[in-house]
């Protein structure tokens, strides 16, 4: 088990300024900077830092900001390839970055290259490529009515260049389903006026003020609808051995959504035939292991 960072400062050490070599590859330090079992944050540009984790001699690199509320992930815990943030406990596949929870964006992970004793990370060019994930996050927020998730998703979409029109379209689609399935004949009018007023007010402002009005309009339109969240697959690479270990761990901790996302990924990866045996073992193992402990 890797207990997070001994070194958690996001400022690079003196003389440890990342060097760039094209194609987004950046030198972020040396192997000696991240001993086995430890992690380290390296600032690579203004407002952006990479978290390095040494797990049994293998270096992993991820964005250091937790996608949930930005806590430094070097303060998290890594166990069985799962990185768990120390603040609210969101957990991520350390390799592919998939988040195992509701209402949390996936984590960006980066390729690592070891050149001699130097560590190089391909941190990408910060081009926005997560439109679909952030629309999904907004939808999750609309279904749960969680203001923070709605605001965060809206802010990410707007800063990524997604038009207000596209955001409002998703909110309206959700509102239609919410009113149709959860409100009586006259119950939707109030919500619609709140939404329209929020959008109208938002048009008179810019920047954060506009975001606030738009988010509140989304909040007004949120609520249950007769549908459940779509379960999406974990980003690759995800091997069956990982899923097997995670499902056993999440089963012991009774974390059902995490199990569901793992199993959905396995089915999409063509590993459906393994699932029944795994679930059977998860179901019966606690009984026999618990019994064995009693006998002992
Ligand atoms: S900031 Fe990481 S779980 Fe909330």
XYZ file of C-alpha atoms and ligand atoms in Angstrom:
300
model
C 0.000 0.000 0.000
C 1.313 3.393 -0.896
C 0.494 6.100 1.567
C 0.606 9.409 -0.211
C 3.154 11.959 -0.464
C 5.953 12.698 1.780
C 6.571 15.599 -0.604
C 3.307 17.332 -1.363
C 4.394 20.806 -2.307
C 3.233 21.584 -5.820
C 6.222 23.875 -6.340
C 9.148 22.187 -8.056
C 12.350 21.962 -6.102
C 15.058 24.437 -6.869
C 16.879 23.355 -10.033
C 14.033 21.020 -10.880
C 12.346 23.080 -13.567
C 10.605 20.767 -16.045
C 12.253 20.747 -19.484
C 10.271 20.267 -22.671
C 11.402 18.193 -25.657
C 8.506 18.522 -28.093
C 5.389 16.364 -28.558
C 4.334 17.412 -25.096
C 7.114 15.424 -23.375
C 8.416 17.157 -20.275
C 11.290 16.188 -17.999
C 9.877 16.157 -14.490
C 12.814 14.923 -12.426
C 14.805 11.801 -11.781
C 13.941 8.358 -10.482
C 15.605 9.248 -7.187
C 12.993 11.990 -6.673
C 10.210 9.405 -6.299
C 11.376 6.434 -4.219
C 9.211 3.278 -4.188
C 6.039 3.753 -2.170
C 6.122 7.537 -2.410
C 4.629 10.264 -4.541
C 5.641 13.729 -5.587
C 4.031 16.756 -7.210
C 5.782 18.671 -9.976
C 4.507 21.957 -11.321
C 4.688 21.921 -15.123
C 3.088 25.263 -15.929
C 1.076 27.982 -14.253
C -1.856 26.334 -12.505
C -0.946 22.821 -13.671
C 0.959 20.158 -11.795
C 1.589 16.491 -12.338
C 1.487 13.860 -9.592
C 4.097 11.116 -9.802
C 3.577 7.831 -7.951
C 6.129 5.076 -7.557
C 4.193 1.842 -7.054
C 6.498 -1.149 -6.664
C 9.104 0.517 -8.866
C 6.685 1.534 -11.602
C 6.120 5.260 -12.113
C 2.602 6.551 -12.793
C 1.772 10.140 -13.699
C -1.586 11.851 -13.276
C -2.976 15.344 -13.017
C -2.367 16.364 -9.406
C -5.730 18.106 -9.011
C -8.546 15.828 -7.955
C -11.320 16.154 -10.585
C -13.829 16.399 -7.754
C -12.759 19.573 -5.923
C -9.107 19.987 -6.776
C -7.438 18.481 -3.690
C -3.783 17.448 -4.327
C -3.851 13.773 -5.210
C -0.321 13.240 -3.937
C -1.968 13.281 -0.511
C -4.122 10.330 -1.477
C -3.660 6.625 -0.950
C -2.865 4.003 -3.598
C -3.961 0.433 -3.060
C -4.404 -2.315 -5.658
C -3.977 0.193 -8.484
C -6.724 2.455 -7.106
C -5.856 6.020 -6.103
C -8.216 7.384 -3.437
C -8.359 11.120 -2.784
C -7.870 12.032 0.837
C -10.606 14.661 0.970
C -13.948 13.080 -0.024
C -12.774 9.609 -0.938
C -13.334 9.646 -4.717
C -11.242 6.849 -6.209
C -9.579 6.452 -9.592
C -7.873 3.814 -11.684
C -4.265 4.961 -11.394
C -3.480 3.750 -14.900
C -6.421 4.797 -17.081
C -7.820 7.487 -14.766
C -11.408 6.176 -14.620
C -13.345 7.425 -11.598
C -15.297 4.752 -9.728
C -17.835 7.166 -8.207
C -20.896 9.073 -9.294
C -20.579 12.791 -9.855
C -16.895 12.871 -10.505
C -14.934 13.426 -13.666
C -12.295 10.908 -14.737
C -8.715 11.730 -13.873
C -6.185 12.641 -16.561
C -3.264 10.214 -16.655
C -0.090 10.658 -18.674
C 2.428 8.371 -20.404
C 5.766 8.109 -18.573
C 9.155 7.480 -20.168
C 12.313 6.739 -18.200
C 15.421 7.933 -20.038
C 18.478 6.855 -18.101
C 17.559 8.013 -14.628
C 15.408 10.875 -15.920
C 11.630 10.883 -15.705
C 9.728 12.255 -18.699
C 5.978 12.711 -18.856
C 3.825 13.412 -21.899
C 1.418 15.824 -20.296
C -0.365 16.735 -23.509
C -1.125 20.196 -24.778
C -4.072 20.998 -22.486
C -6.408 20.937 -25.513
C -9.978 20.436 -24.362
C -11.094 16.887 -25.251
C -13.576 16.036 -22.515
C -16.793 17.529 -23.800
C -18.706 14.251 -23.571
C -17.497 13.452 -20.043
C -18.416 16.913 -18.814
C -21.877 16.742 -20.421
C -22.308 13.431 -18.600
C -21.202 15.116 -15.365
C -23.778 17.873 -15.905
C -26.463 15.268 -16.481
C -25.484 13.468 -13.274
C -25.762 16.785 -11.427
C -29.166 17.492 -12.961
C -30.461 14.092 -11.918
C -29.184 14.365 -8.357
C -29.848 18.094 -7.931
C -26.350 18.571 -6.556
C -25.573 22.285 -7.035
C -21.857 21.828 -6.833
C -21.774 19.189 -9.590
C -23.993 21.322 -11.844
C -21.792 24.405 -11.334
C -18.574 22.501 -11.825
C -19.744 20.762 -15.008
C -21.096 24.032 -16.398
C -17.829 25.833 -15.643
C -15.751 23.065 -17.252
C -17.925 23.040 -20.364
C -17.847 26.820 -20.786
C -14.104 27.063 -20.208
C -13.653 24.233 -22.744
C -15.442 26.326 -25.365
C -18.745 24.404 -25.359
C -21.513 26.812 -26.311
C -24.129 27.954 -23.853
C -26.660 26.755 -26.401
C -25.439 23.131 -26.082
C -25.498 23.338 -22.288
C -29.022 24.749 -22.201
C -30.148 22.085 -24.670
C -29.092 19.343 -22.248
C -30.764 21.138 -19.342
C -33.998 21.447 -21.344
C -33.936 17.797 -22.362
C -33.542 16.820 -18.728
C -36.245 19.253 -17.635
C -38.719 17.695 -20.090
C -38.082 14.235 -18.651
C -38.173 15.472 -15.086
C -41.487 17.291 -15.522
C -43.032 14.404 -17.463
C -42.094 11.773 -14.901
C -42.021 13.564 -11.553
C -44.496 16.462 -11.697
C -48.252 16.569 -12.000
C -50.044 18.410 -14.807
C -49.455 21.905 -13.410
C -46.287 21.298 -11.447
C -43.722 22.097 -14.119
C -44.669 25.731 -14.728
C -42.782 27.102 -11.773
C -39.633 25.251 -12.739
C -39.817 26.438 -16.328
C -40.171 30.072 -15.218
C -37.195 29.716 -12.880
C -35.135 28.289 -15.711
C -36.140 30.975 -18.209
C -35.552 33.748 -15.661
C -32.125 32.357 -14.784
C -31.131 32.259 -18.433
C -32.448 35.782 -18.997
C -30.543 37.152 -16.023
C -27.395 35.312 -17.105
C -27.464 37.006 -20.511
C -26.928 40.389 -18.850
C -23.656 39.355 -17.238
C -20.288 37.915 -18.168
C -17.718 35.657 -16.595
C -18.367 34.250 -13.138
C -21.635 36.139 -12.723
C -22.992 34.599 -15.888
C -21.819 31.169 -14.782
C -23.588 31.612 -11.463
C -26.901 32.509 -13.112
C -26.597 29.650 -15.595
C -25.761 27.166 -12.833
C -28.703 28.311 -10.724
C -30.971 27.959 -13.761
C -29.684 24.402 -14.152
C -30.253 23.755 -10.459
C -33.856 24.933 -10.819
C -34.383 22.409 -13.606
C -32.786 19.535 -11.745
C -34.458 16.610 -10.070
C -35.262 12.977 -10.469
C -36.501 11.632 -13.759
C -37.592 8.119 -14.543
C -34.228 7.127 -15.749
C -31.048 6.185 -14.088
C -27.562 7.362 -14.733
C -25.922 5.847 -17.718
C -22.996 3.707 -16.631
C -20.022 4.390 -18.832
C -16.951 2.236 -19.246
C -13.680 2.998 -17.510
C -11.124 4.568 -19.845
C -8.538 2.093 -21.178
C -6.283 0.384 -20.500
C -8.247 -1.857 -18.131
C -7.288 -5.533 -17.882
C -9.504 -8.304 -16.538
C -7.046 -8.964 -13.676
C -7.548 -5.384 -12.497
C -11.330 -5.632 -12.683
C -11.228 -8.924 -10.807
C -9.202 -7.383 -7.956
C -11.250 -4.176 -7.816
C -14.620 -5.934 -7.778
C -13.464 -8.125 -4.873
C -12.238 -5.046 -2.999
C -15.390 -2.980 -3.707
C -17.544 -5.975 -2.827
C -15.905 -6.230 0.589
C -16.562 -2.508 1.069
C -20.119 -2.740 -0.338
C -19.469 -0.010 -2.942
C -22.064 -0.950 -5.505
C -21.679 1.800 -8.111
C -17.966 1.103 -8.310
C -18.705 -2.580 -8.912
C -21.250 -1.700 -11.564
C -18.822 0.457 -13.523
C -16.177 -2.311 -13.385
C -18.612 -4.980 -14.590
C -19.977 -2.753 -17.328
C -16.400 -2.186 -18.519
C -15.722 -5.949 -18.468
C -18.823 -6.632 -20.562
C -17.851 -3.987 -23.117
C -14.336 -5.493 -23.226
C -15.783 -8.913 -24.124
C -15.014 -10.453 -20.700
C -18.616 -11.259 -19.823
C -17.910 -14.963 -19.418
C -15.716 -14.293 -16.345
C -18.304 -12.223 -14.520
C -20.565 -14.928 -13.090
C -17.675 -16.818 -11.451
C -16.344 -13.607 -9.943
C -19.724 -12.576 -8.551
C -20.287 -16.051 -7.160
C -16.959 -15.912 -5.327
C -17.707 -12.412 -4.027
C -21.054 -13.649 -2.743
C -19.853 -16.778 -0.974
C -16.307 -15.916 0.116
C -17.297 -13.622 3.019
C -19.492 -16.360 4.511
C -16.817 -19.034 4.445
C -13.963 -16.691 5.380
C -16.015 -15.217 8.194
C -16.936 -18.708 9.371
C -13.303 -19.784 9.225
C -12.350 -16.868 11.449
C -15.021 -17.887 13.924
C -13.696 -21.434 13.986
C -10.167 -20.186 14.538
S -11.472 16.760 -3.769
Fe -10.938 14.733 -4.080
S -12.634 13.623 -3.463
Fe -13.235 15.665 -3.216
